[in-house]
Amino acid sequence: MAAKNIQGTSRADERDIDRLLHSAPGASAVTRLSAVETVRARILLSVEHGLLVPGGKLPGTELIAAGLEVSVITARRGLESLVEDGVLERRRGRGGGTFVAQHPPKLQDDAVRAYLDDVPAVLRLIDQRSLMESAIAAQAALNASGAQCLELEDLIGQSARAMNWHEHHIPDTRFHRRVAEISALPEVPAYLFCYESLLKYFVPYPQEQLEEGRTHHQRLVDAFRARDPLAAIDVTREHVDALRREMFFGLPGGNATEPGTAP
């Protein structure tokens, strides 16, 4: 409902109220970045937080593109721009590829600043996802068949066999989307919009942090098999709340925040 005929408000005030009420939480600085800039920002944040270490080899461009959910051309352009800036370097020949420079420069990058400026929006998206995913998990616990539980466990297994975050991210996102499909709730498209809005903020996690998420996923499948919606909600809330610690602003050296608060 539009903010009209509110006593004491001007038309400009009404437009501001409408904008605040109806703008998606993620519709701020990051949404104005080009796809190439988002690749730059996510790689730079990973380097700054030590998730991609000096001298470390990056996965292939196709895998990076799949993990960051961009086109191969976009991923290649983002990587090439970081090579030009001296953050990454190309090595040819046997054992070659794209590597983090031994002494990458500290760039004052506008794309990174846009990500950091969006921390309050990210926290609101996490709140939304927690509420919506809890309802989806509860209904999926009532709907899931044995075959669907096996399908979800296969995705957990694919994640466990992944060699890096980019390989893990593909079956991980499929897991969440499949749970949403199993719930068959009419609000699933709205949930997926929220979920996908958060994806653009993810940066590669270290491998040891991924195991906790897989444990959560297995506990969720166990709750589905037990037809226990309350257990499914508990696991979901624990799983989503971990994002407050694991997103880029909660890592060592980032803009750490307390749950539910802005930095």
CSV table of C-alpha atoms in Angstrom, one decimal:
chain,number,residue,atom,x,y,z
A,1,MET,CA,0.0,0.0,0.0
A,2,ALA,CA,1.4,3.4,-1.0
A,3,ALA,CA,2.2,5.9,1.7
A,4,LYS,CA,-0.5,8.5,0.7
A,5,ASN,CA,-2.7,10.9,2.7
A,6,ILE,CA,-0.5,10.6,5.8
A,7,GLN,CA,-1.1,13.7,7.9
A,8,GLY,CA,1.8,16.1,7.9
A,9,THR,CA,3.7,14.5,5.0
A,10,SER,CA,4.6,16.1,1.8
A,11,ARG,CA,4.6,14.4,-1.6
A,12,ALA,CA,8.4,14.2,-1.4
A,13,ASP,CA,8.1,12.5,2.1
A,14,GLU,CA,5.6,10.1,0.6
A,15,ARG,CA,8.0,9.2,-2.2
A,16,ASP,CA,10.8,8.6,0.4
A,17,ILE,CA,8.5,6.4,2.5
A,18,ASP,CA,7.4,4.4,-0.6
A,19,ARG,CA,11.1,3.9,-1.5
A,20,LEU,CA,12.0,2.7,2.0
A,21,LEU,CA,9.0,0.4,2.2
A,22,HIS,CA,9.2,-1.2,-1.2
A,23,SER,CA,12.9,-1.3,-2.0
A,24,ALA,CA,14.4,-4.7,-1.6
A,25,PRO,CA,16.9,-4.9,1.3
A,26,GLY,CA,19.7,-5.7,-1.2
A,27,ALA,CA,18.8,-2.9,-3.6
A,28,SER,CA,21.7,-0.6,-2.6
A,29,ALA,CA,25.3,0.0,-3.6
A,30,VAL,CA,26.1,-3.5,-4.8
A,31,THR,CA,23.1,-3.8,-7.1
A,32,ARG,CA,24.6,-0.8,-9.0
A,33,LEU,CA,27.9,-2.6,-9.7
A,34,SER,CA,28.6,-4.3,-13.0
A,35,ALA,CA,29.0,-8.1,-13.0
A,36,VAL,CA,32.7,-7.6,-13.6
A,37,GLU,CA,33.0,-5.3,-10.6
A,38,THR,CA,31.3,-7.9,-8.3
A,39,VAL,CA,33.9,-10.5,-9.4
A,40,ARG,CA,36.7,-8.1,-8.6
A,41,ALA,CA,35.2,-7.3,-5.2
A,42,ARG,CA,34.7,-10.9,-4.2
A,43,ILE,CA,38.2,-11.9,-5.2
A,44,LEU,CA,39.7,-8.9,-3.5
A,45,LEU,CA,37.8,-9.5,-0.3
A,46,SER,CA,39.0,-13.1,-0.3
A,47,VAL,CA,42.6,-12.0,-0.8
A,48,GLU,CA,42.3,-9.3,2.0
A,49,HIS,CA,40.8,-11.8,4.4
A,50,GLY,CA,43.5,-14.5,3.6
A,51,LEU,CA,41.0,-16.9,2.1
A,52,LEU,CA,43.1,-16.7,-1.1
A,53,VAL,CA,46.7,-16.7,0.1
A,54,PRO,CA,49.7,-15.1,-1.6
A,55,GLY,CA,51.1,-17.6,-4.1
A,56,GLY,CA,47.9,-19.7,-4.0
A,57,LYS,CA,46.5,-21.0,-7.3
A,58,LEU,CA,42.9,-20.0,-8.2
A,59,PRO,CA,40.6,-22.6,-9.7
A,60,GLY,CA,39.9,-22.5,-13.4
A,61,THR,CA,37.9,-19.7,-14.9
A,62,GLU,CA,34.9,-21.9,-15.7
A,63,LEU,CA,34.7,-23.1,-12.1
A,64,ILE,CA,35.1,-19.5,-10.7
A,65,ALA,CA,32.3,-18.4,-13.0
A,66,ALA,CA,30.0,-21.3,-11.8
A,67,GLY,CA,30.9,-20.6,-8.1
A,68,LEU,CA,30.2,-16.9,-8.4
A,69,GLU,CA,27.2,-17.5,-10.7
A,70,VAL,CA,28.5,-15.2,-13.5
A,71,SER,CA,29.3,-15.9,-17.1
A,72,VAL,CA,32.8,-17.3,-18.0
A,73,ILE,CA,33.4,-14.0,-20.0
A,74,THR,CA,32.6,-12.0,-16.9
A,75,ALA,CA,34.8,-14.1,-14.7
A,76,ARG,CA,37.7,-13.8,-17.2
A,77,ARG,CA,37.3,-10.0,-17.4
A,78,GLY,CA,37.3,-9.7,-13.6
A,79,LEU,CA,40.4,-11.8,-13.2
A,80,GLU,CA,42.2,-10.0,-16.0
A,81,SER,CA,41.5,-6.6,-14.4
A,82,LEU,CA,43.1,-7.9,-11.1
A,83,VAL,CA,46.1,-9.2,-13.1
A,84,GLU,CA,46.5,-5.7,-14.5
A,85,ASP,CA,46.4,-4.3,-11.0
A,86,GLY,CA,49.0,-6.7,-9.7
A,87,VAL,CA,46.7,-8.6,-7.3
A,88,LEU,CA,46.8,-11.8,-9.5
A,89,GLU,CA,49.4,-13.1,-11.9
A,90,ARG,CA,49.3,-15.5,-14.8
A,91,ARG,CA,51.9,-18.3,-15.2
A,92,ARG,CA,52.3,-20.2,-18.4
A,93,GLY,CA,53.4,-23.7,-19.0
A,94,ARG,CA,53.1,-26.9,-17.0
A,95,GLY,CA,51.6,-26.1,-13.6
A,96,GLY,CA,50.6,-22.6,-14.9
A,97,GLY,CA,47.3,-20.8,-14.2
A,98,THR,CA,46.2,-17.8,-12.2
A,99,PHE,CA,47.8,-17.2,-8.8
A,100,VAL,CA,47.6,-14.6,-6.1
A,101,ALA,CA,50.6,-12.3,-6.2
A,102,GLN,CA,53.2,-12.9,-3.5
A,103,HIS,CA,52.8,-9.2,-2.4
A,104,PRO,CA,49.4,-8.1,-3.6
A,105,PRO,CA,48.8,-4.3,-3.4
A,106,LYS,CA,46.1,-2.9,-1.1
A,107,LEU,CA,43.7,-1.4,-3.5
A,108,GLN,CA,41.2,1.3,-2.6
A,109,ASP,CA,38.6,-0.4,-4.7
A,110,ASP,CA,35.1,1.2,-5.1
A,111,ALA,CA,33.5,-2.2,-5.6
A,112,VAL,CA,34.9,-3.5,-2.2
A,113,ARG,CA,33.7,-0.3,-0.5
A,114,ALA,CA,30.2,-0.9,-2.0
A,115,TYR,CA,30.2,-4.4,-0.4
A,116,LEU,CA,31.2,-3.1,3.0
A,117,ASP,CA,28.7,-0.3,2.8
A,118,ASP,CA,25.9,-2.9,2.3
A,119,VAL,CA,26.5,-4.7,5.6
A,120,PRO,CA,23.1,-3.5,7.1
A,121,ALA,CA,21.3,-4.6,4.0
A,122,VAL,CA,23.0,-8.0,4.2
A,123,LEU,CA,21.9,-8.5,7.8
A,124,ARG,CA,18.3,-7.7,6.9
A,125,LEU,CA,18.5,-10.3,4.1
A,126,ILE,CA,19.8,-12.9,6.6
A,127,ASP,CA,16.9,-12.1,8.8
A,128,GLN,CA,14.5,-12.6,5.9
A,129,ARG,CA,16.1,-15.8,4.8
A,130,SER,CA,16.0,-17.2,8.3
A,131,LEU,CA,12.2,-16.7,8.6
A,132,MET,CA,11.4,-17.9,5.1
A,133,GLU,CA,13.7,-20.9,5.1
A,134,SER,CA,12.4,-22.0,8.5
A,135,ALA,CA,8.9,-22.2,7.0
A,136,ILE,CA,10.2,-24.0,3.9
A,137,ALA,CA,12.1,-26.5,6.0
A,138,ALA,CA,9.1,-27.2,8.2
A,139,GLN,CA,6.9,-27.9,5.2
A,140,ALA,CA,9.6,-30.0,3.5
A,141,ALA,CA,9.9,-32.1,6.6
A,142,LEU,CA,6.2,-33.1,6.1
A,143,ASN,CA,6.5,-33.6,2.3
A,144,ALA,CA,9.9,-35.2,1.7
A,145,SER,CA,9.9,-38.7,0.4
A,146,GLY,CA,12.7,-41.2,0.9
A,147,ALA,CA,13.9,-40.8,-2.6
A,148,GLN,CA,14.1,-37.0,-2.2
A,149,CYS,CA,16.1,-37.5,1.0
A,150,LEU,CA,18.6,-39.6,-0.9
A,151,GLU,CA,18.7,-37.0,-3.6
A,152,LEU,CA,19.6,-34.3,-1.0
A,153,GLU,CA,22.3,-36.6,0.6
A,154,ASP,CA,23.8,-37.0,-2.9
A,155,LEU,CA,24.2,-33.2,-3.1
A,156,ILE,CA,25.8,-33.3,0.4
A,157,GLY,CA,28.2,-35.9,-0.9
A,158,GLN,CA,29.1,-33.8,-3.9
A,159,SER,CA,29.9,-30.9,-1.6
A,160,ALA,CA,32.1,-33.1,0.6
A,161,ARG,CA,34.1,-34.2,-2.4
A,162,ALA,CA,34.7,-30.7,-3.6
A,163,MET,CA,38.3,-29.5,-3.7
A,164,ASN,CA,37.5,-25.9,-3.0
A,165,TRP,CA,34.7,-23.4,-2.3
A,166,HIS,CA,33.8,-22.9,-5.9
A,167,GLU,CA,33.2,-26.7,-6.4
A,168,HIS,CA,31.3,-26.8,-3.2
A,169,HIS,CA,29.1,-23.9,-4.0
A,170,ILE,CA,27.3,-25.6,-6.9
A,171,PRO,CA,25.8,-28.6,-5.1
A,172,ASP,CA,25.3,-26.4,-2.0
A,173,THR,CA,23.0,-24.0,-3.8
A,174,ARG,CA,21.2,-26.9,-5.5
A,175,PHE,CA,20.5,-28.4,-2.1
A,176,HIS,CA,18.8,-25.2,-0.9
A,177,ARG,CA,16.8,-24.8,-4.1
A,178,ARG,CA,15.7,-28.5,-4.0
A,179,VAL,CA,14.5,-28.2,-0.4
A,180,ALA,CA,12.4,-25.2,-1.5
A,181,GLU,CA,11.0,-27.3,-4.3
A,182,ILE,CA,10.1,-30.1,-1.9
A,183,SER,CA,8.2,-27.7,0.3
A,184,ALA,CA,5.9,-26.8,-2.6
A,185,LEU,CA,4.9,-23.6,-0.8
A,186,PRO,CA,3.5,-20.8,-3.0
A,187,GLU,CA,6.0,-18.4,-1.4
A,188,VAL,CA,9.0,-20.3,-2.8
A,189,PRO,CA,9.7,-17.7,-5.6
A,190,ALA,CA,9.9,-14.9,-2.9
A,191,TYR,CA,12.3,-17.0,-0.9
A,192,LEU,CA,14.5,-17.7,-3.9
A,193,PHE,CA,14.7,-14.0,-4.6
A,194,CYS,CA,15.9,-13.4,-1.1
A,195,TYR,CA,18.3,-16.4,-1.2
A,196,GLU,CA,19.8,-15.3,-4.6
A,197,SER,CA,20.1,-11.7,-3.4
A,198,LEU,CA,22.4,-13.0,-0.7
A,199,LEU,CA,24.5,-15.1,-3.1
A,200,LYS,CA,26.0,-12.0,-4.7
A,201,TYR,CA,27.6,-11.1,-1.3
A,202,PHE,CA,29.3,-14.5,-0.7
A,203,VAL,CA,33.1,-14.8,-0.9
A,204,PRO,CA,35.0,-18.1,-1.0
A,205,TYR,CA,35.1,-19.7,2.5
A,206,PRO,CA,38.1,-21.8,3.7
A,207,GLN,CA,37.5,-25.5,3.4
A,208,GLU,CA,37.3,-26.0,7.2
A,209,GLN,CA,34.3,-23.7,7.5
A,210,LEU,CA,32.3,-25.7,4.9
A,211,GLU,CA,32.1,-28.8,7.1
A,212,GLU,CA,29.7,-27.2,9.6
A,213,GLY,CA,27.3,-26.3,6.8
A,214,ARG,CA,27.3,-29.9,5.5
A,215,THR,CA,26.7,-31.2,9.0
A,216,HIS,CA,23.6,-28.9,9.2
A,217,HIS,CA,22.4,-30.2,5.9
A,218,GLN,CA,22.7,-33.8,7.0
A,219,ARG,CA,20.8,-33.0,10.2
A,220,LEU,CA,18.1,-31.3,8.1
A,221,VAL,CA,17.7,-34.5,6.0
A,222,ASP,CA,17.5,-36.5,9.2
A,223,ALA,CA,14.7,-34.2,10.4
A,224,PHE,CA,12.9,-34.8,7.1
A,225,ARG,CA,13.2,-38.6,7.5
A,226,ALA,CA,11.8,-38.3,11.0
A,227,ARG,CA,8.9,-36.1,9.8
A,228,ASP,CA,10.0,-33.6,12.5
A,229,PRO,CA,9.3,-30.0,11.3
A,230,LEU,CA,10.4,-28.5,14.7
A,231,ALA,CA,13.8,-30.1,14.4
A,232,ALA,CA,14.0,-28.9,10.8
A,233,ILE,CA,13.3,-25.3,11.9
A,234,ASP,CA,16.0,-25.5,14.7
A,235,VAL,CA,18.6,-26.7,12.2
A,236,THR,CA,17.7,-24.1,9.7
A,237,ARG,CA,17.9,-21.2,12.1
A,238,GLU,CA,21.3,-22.5,13.3
A,239,HIS,CA,22.5,-22.8,9.7
A,240,VAL,CA,21.4,-19.4,8.5
A,241,ASP,CA,22.6,-17.6,11.7
A,242,ALA,CA,26.1,-18.9,10.9
A,243,LEU,CA,26.1,-16.4,8.0
A,244,ARG,CA,26.5,-13.6,10.5
A,245,ARG,CA,29.9,-15.0,11.4
A,246,GLU,CA,31.0,-16.3,8.0
A,247,MET,CA,30.0,-13.6,5.6
A,248,PHE,CA,32.9,-11.3,4.6
A,249,PHE,CA,32.1,-8.7,7.3
A,250,GLY,CA,32.3,-11.3,10.1
A,251,LEU,CA,35.7,-12.7,9.2
A,252,PRO,CA,39.0,-11.7,10.9
A,253,GLY,CA,39.9,-8.3,9.7
A,254,GLY,CA,36.4,-7.5,8.4
A,255,ASN,CA,33.7,-5.3,9.8
A,256,ALA,CA,32.5,-7.8,12.4
A,257,THR,CA,29.0,-7.1,13.8
A,258,GLU,CA,26.8,-8.5,16.5
A,259,PRO,CA,23.7,-10.3,15.2
A,260,GLY,CA,20.9,-7.9,14.2
A,261,THR,CA,23.0,-4.8,14.5
A,262,ALA,CA,24.8,-2.6,12.0
A,263,PRO,CA,28.5,-2.0,12.2
